[in-house]
Short mmCIF file of C-alpha atoms in Angstrom, two decimals:
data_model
loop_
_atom_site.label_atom_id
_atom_site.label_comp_id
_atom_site.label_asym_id
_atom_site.label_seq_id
_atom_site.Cartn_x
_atom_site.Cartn_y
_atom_site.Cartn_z
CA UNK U 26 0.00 0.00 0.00
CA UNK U 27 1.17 3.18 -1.04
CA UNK U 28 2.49 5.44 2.49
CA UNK U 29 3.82 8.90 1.88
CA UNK U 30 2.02 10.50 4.58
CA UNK U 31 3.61 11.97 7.61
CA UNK U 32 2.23 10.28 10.26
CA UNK U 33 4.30 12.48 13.30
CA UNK U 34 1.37 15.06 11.54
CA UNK U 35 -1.38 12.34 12.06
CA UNK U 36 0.11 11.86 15.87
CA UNK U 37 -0.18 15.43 17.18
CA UNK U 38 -3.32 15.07 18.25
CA UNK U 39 -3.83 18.91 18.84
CA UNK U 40 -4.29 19.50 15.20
CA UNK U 41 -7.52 17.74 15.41
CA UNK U 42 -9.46 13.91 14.37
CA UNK U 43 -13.10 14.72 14.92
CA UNK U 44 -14.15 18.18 14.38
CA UNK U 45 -16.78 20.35 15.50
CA UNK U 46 -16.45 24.30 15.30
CA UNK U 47 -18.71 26.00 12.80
CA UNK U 48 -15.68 26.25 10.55
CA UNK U 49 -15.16 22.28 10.84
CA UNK U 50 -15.80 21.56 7.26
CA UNK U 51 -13.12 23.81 5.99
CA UNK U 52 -10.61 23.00 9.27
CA UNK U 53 -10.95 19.30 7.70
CA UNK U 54 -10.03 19.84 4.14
CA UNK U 55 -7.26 22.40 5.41
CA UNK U 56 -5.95 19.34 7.37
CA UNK U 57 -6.43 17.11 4.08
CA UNK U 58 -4.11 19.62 2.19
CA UNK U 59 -1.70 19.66 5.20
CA UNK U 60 -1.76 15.96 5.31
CA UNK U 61 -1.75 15.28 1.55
CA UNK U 62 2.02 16.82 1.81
CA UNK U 63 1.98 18.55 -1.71
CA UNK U 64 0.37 15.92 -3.39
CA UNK U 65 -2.27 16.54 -6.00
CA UNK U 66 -6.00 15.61 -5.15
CA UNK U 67 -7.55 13.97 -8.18
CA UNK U 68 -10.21 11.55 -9.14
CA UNK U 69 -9.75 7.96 -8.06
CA UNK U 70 -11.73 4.39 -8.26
CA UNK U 71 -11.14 1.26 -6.42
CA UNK U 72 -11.92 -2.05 -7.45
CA UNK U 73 -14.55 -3.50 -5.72
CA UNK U 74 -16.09 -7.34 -5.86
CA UNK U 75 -17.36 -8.74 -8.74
CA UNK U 76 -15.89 -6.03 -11.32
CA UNK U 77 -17.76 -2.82 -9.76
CA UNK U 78 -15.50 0.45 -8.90
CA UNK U 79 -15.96 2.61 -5.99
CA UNK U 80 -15.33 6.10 -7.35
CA UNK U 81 -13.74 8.52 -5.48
CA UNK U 82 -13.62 12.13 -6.19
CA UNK U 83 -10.64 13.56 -3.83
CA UNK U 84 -7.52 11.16 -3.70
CA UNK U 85 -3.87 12.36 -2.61
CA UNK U 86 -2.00 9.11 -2.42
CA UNK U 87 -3.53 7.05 0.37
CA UNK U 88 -5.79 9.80 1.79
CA UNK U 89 -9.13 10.14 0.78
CA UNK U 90 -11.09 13.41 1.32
CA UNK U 91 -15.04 12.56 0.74
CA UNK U 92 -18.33 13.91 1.80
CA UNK U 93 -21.13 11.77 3.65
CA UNK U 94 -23.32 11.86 1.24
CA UNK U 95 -21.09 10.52 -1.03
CA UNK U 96 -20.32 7.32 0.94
CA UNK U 97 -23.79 6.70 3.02
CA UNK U 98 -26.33 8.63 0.92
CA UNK U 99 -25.64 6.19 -2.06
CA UNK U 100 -26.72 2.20 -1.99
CA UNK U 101 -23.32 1.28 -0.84
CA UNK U 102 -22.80 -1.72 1.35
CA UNK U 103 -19.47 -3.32 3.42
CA UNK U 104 -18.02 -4.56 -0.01
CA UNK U 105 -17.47 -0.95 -1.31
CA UNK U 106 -15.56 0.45 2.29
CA UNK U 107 -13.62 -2.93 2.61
CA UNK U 108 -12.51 -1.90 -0.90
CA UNK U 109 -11.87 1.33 0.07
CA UNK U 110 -9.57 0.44 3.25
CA UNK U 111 -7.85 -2.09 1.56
CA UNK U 112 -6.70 0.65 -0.77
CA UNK U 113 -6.27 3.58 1.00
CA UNK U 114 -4.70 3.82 4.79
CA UNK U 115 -6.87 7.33 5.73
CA UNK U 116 -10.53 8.93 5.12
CA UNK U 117 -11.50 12.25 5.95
CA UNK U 118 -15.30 12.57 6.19
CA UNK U 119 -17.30 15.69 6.14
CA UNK U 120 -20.61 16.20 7.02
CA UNK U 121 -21.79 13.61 9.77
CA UNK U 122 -24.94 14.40 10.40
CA UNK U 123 -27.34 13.71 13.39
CA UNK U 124 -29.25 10.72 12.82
CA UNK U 125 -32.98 11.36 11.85
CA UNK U 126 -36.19 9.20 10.77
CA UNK U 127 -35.58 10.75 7.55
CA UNK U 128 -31.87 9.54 7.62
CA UNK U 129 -32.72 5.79 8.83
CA UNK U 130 -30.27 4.46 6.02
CA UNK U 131 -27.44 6.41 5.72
CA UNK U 132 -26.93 5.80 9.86
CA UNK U 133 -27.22 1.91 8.57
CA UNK U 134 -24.61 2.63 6.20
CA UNK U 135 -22.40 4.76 8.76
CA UNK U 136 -22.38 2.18 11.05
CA UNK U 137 -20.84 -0.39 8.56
CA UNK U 138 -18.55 1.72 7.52
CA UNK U 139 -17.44 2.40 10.91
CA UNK U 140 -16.89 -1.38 11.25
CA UNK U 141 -14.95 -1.85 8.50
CA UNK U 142 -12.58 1.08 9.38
CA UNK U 143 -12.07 -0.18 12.87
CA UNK U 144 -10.95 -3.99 11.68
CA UNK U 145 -8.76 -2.52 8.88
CA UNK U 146 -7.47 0.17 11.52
CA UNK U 147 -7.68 3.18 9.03
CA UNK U 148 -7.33 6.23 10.19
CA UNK U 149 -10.50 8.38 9.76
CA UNK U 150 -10.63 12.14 10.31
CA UNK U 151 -14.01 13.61 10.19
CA UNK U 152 -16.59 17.22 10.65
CA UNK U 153 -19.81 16.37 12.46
CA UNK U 154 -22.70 18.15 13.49
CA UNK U 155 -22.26 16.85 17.05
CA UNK U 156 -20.55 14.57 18.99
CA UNK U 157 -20.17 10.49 18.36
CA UNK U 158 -22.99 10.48 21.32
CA UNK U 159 -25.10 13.16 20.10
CA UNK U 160 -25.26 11.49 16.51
CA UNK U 161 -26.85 8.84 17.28
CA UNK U 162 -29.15 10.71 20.40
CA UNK U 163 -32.89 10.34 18.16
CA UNK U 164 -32.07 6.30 17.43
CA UNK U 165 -33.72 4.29 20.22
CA UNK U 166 -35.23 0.54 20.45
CA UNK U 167 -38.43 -0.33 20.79
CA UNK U 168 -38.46 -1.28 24.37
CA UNK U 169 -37.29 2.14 25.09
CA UNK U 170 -39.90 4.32 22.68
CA UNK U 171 -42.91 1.55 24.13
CA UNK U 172 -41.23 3.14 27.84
CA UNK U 173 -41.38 6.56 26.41
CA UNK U 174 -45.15 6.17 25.20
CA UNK U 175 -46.18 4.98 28.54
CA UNK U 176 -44.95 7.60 29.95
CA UNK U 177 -46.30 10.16 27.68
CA UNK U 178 -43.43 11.07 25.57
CA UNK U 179 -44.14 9.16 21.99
CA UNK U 180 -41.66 9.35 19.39
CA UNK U 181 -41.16 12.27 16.98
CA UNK U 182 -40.77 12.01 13.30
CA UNK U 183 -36.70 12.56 14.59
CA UNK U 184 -36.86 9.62 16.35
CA UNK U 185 -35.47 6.43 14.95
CA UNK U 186 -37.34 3.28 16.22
CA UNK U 187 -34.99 0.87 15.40
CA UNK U 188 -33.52 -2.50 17.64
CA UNK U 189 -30.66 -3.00 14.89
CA UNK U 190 -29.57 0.41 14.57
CA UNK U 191 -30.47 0.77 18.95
CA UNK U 192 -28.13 -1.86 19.58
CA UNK U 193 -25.65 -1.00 17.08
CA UNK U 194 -25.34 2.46 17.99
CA UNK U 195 -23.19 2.03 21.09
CA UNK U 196 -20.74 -0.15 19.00
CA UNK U 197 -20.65 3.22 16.89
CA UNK U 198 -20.39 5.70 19.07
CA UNK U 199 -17.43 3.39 21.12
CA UNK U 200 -15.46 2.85 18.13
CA UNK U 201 -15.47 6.35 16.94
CA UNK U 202 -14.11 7.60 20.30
CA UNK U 203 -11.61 4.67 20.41
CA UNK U 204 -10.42 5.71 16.76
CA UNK U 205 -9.34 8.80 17.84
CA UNK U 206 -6.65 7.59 20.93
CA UNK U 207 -2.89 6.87 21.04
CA UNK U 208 -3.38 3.41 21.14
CA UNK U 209 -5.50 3.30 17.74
CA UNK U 210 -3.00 5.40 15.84
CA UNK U 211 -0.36 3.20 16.86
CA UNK U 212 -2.62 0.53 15.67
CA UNK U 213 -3.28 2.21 12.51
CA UNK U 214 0.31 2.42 11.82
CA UNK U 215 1.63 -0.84 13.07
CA UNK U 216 -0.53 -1.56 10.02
CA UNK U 217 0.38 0.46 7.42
CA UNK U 218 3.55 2.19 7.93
CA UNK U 219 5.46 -0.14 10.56
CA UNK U 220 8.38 2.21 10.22
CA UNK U 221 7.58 5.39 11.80
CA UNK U 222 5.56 3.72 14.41
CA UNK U 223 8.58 4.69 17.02
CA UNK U 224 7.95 8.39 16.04
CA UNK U 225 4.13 7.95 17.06
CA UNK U 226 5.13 6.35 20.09
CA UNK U 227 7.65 8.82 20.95
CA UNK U 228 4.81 11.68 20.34
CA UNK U 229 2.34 9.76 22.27
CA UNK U 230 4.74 9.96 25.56
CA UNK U 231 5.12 13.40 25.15
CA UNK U 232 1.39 14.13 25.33
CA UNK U 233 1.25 12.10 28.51
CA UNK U 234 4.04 13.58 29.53
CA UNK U 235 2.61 17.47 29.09
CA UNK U 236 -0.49 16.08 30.32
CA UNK U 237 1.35 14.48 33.70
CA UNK U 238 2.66 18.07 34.33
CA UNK U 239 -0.12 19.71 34.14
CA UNK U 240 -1.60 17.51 36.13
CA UNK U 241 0.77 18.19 38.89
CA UNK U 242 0.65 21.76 38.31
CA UNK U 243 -2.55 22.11 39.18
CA UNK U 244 -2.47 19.94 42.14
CA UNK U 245 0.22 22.23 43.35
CA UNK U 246 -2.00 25.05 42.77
CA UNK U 247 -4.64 23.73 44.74
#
């Protein structure tokens, strides 16, 4: 697999995995450019199974820059995103939404594409409209909305009734927040770039390092 990323960029974690700010969209593709090292974004497709091709509209060597809509507001299943991390190491996803009745499928479709980024460890940078928690706040199960009902609260058309998706959802929402820790990075690039996986490392004990003193620091102060 092609690796010409910097990944002592992808381990400072202050310069941001999951973003959230009202300028998130454009703090994501401004990390995409960073990341993408000089490397031209262009048009890409993967191979998929059975002689279909995922195409991809923003490729820089193994980084992909894509929107939601274009992954989980089309009929795509697991085949297409195992194709996709199989041939690229990093996604960076824009526009998560919060999860709706109107938007019943494309939270089907994040959630398998969640999976399939955790078990190939890729690294996924994304812009959301709230937090891994708060996407998923409107899906419940049907024990819980039959609770709500008799106890005069019945579901909204923002709701989603769903067991699958109610049972799924803290899978998700785990995963997501795991995905963006030291130990998943050094996951990620035990996988795909073995060799700079002492520079992560290295990073990663400086954080807890900075983090140790500041800890102290205020304990010193109180």
């Amino acid at each position: 697999m092609e690796s010409t990323t910097d990944y002592r960029m992808l381990a400072t974690h202050s310069e941001g995995l999951y973003f959230l700010t009202p300028s998130r969209d454009d703090d994501l593709y401004r990390r995409f450019v960073e990341l993408a090292a000089g490397q031209p974004a262009r048009p890409e497709s993967v191979q998929v199974a059975m002689g279909r091709e995922l195409a991809l509209t923003e490729v820089a060597g193994p980084l992909v820059y894509a929107r939601f809509e274009d992954l989980c507001g089309r009929p795509l299943g697991a085949a297409d995103f195992i194709a996709l991390a199989q041939a690229k190491h990093t996604l960076l996803l824009r526009g998560v939404p919060v999860f709706t009745g109107a938007s019943r499928s494309q939270a089907y479709r994040f959630v398998t594409l969640i999976d399939v980024l955790y078990e190939h460890r890729t690294r996924l940078l994304c812009s959301a409209e709230a937090t891994p928690s708060d996407l998923f706040a409107n899906v419940v199960t049907v024990a819980a909305a039959a609770e709500a009902r008799r106890k005069g609260r019945p579901p909204g058309p923002e709701q989603v009734v769903d067991d699958n998706l109610g049972f799924a959802k803290d899978r998700t929402i785990s995963r997501l927040l795991e995905m963006q820790s030291g130990e998943y990075l050094e996951a990620h690039a035990k996988t795909h770039a073995p060799h700079l996986l002492l520079a992560i490392q290295e990073q990663r004990r400086k954080e807890e390092a900075r983090e140790a003193g500041l800890g102290r620091a205020a304990g010193d102060s109180g």
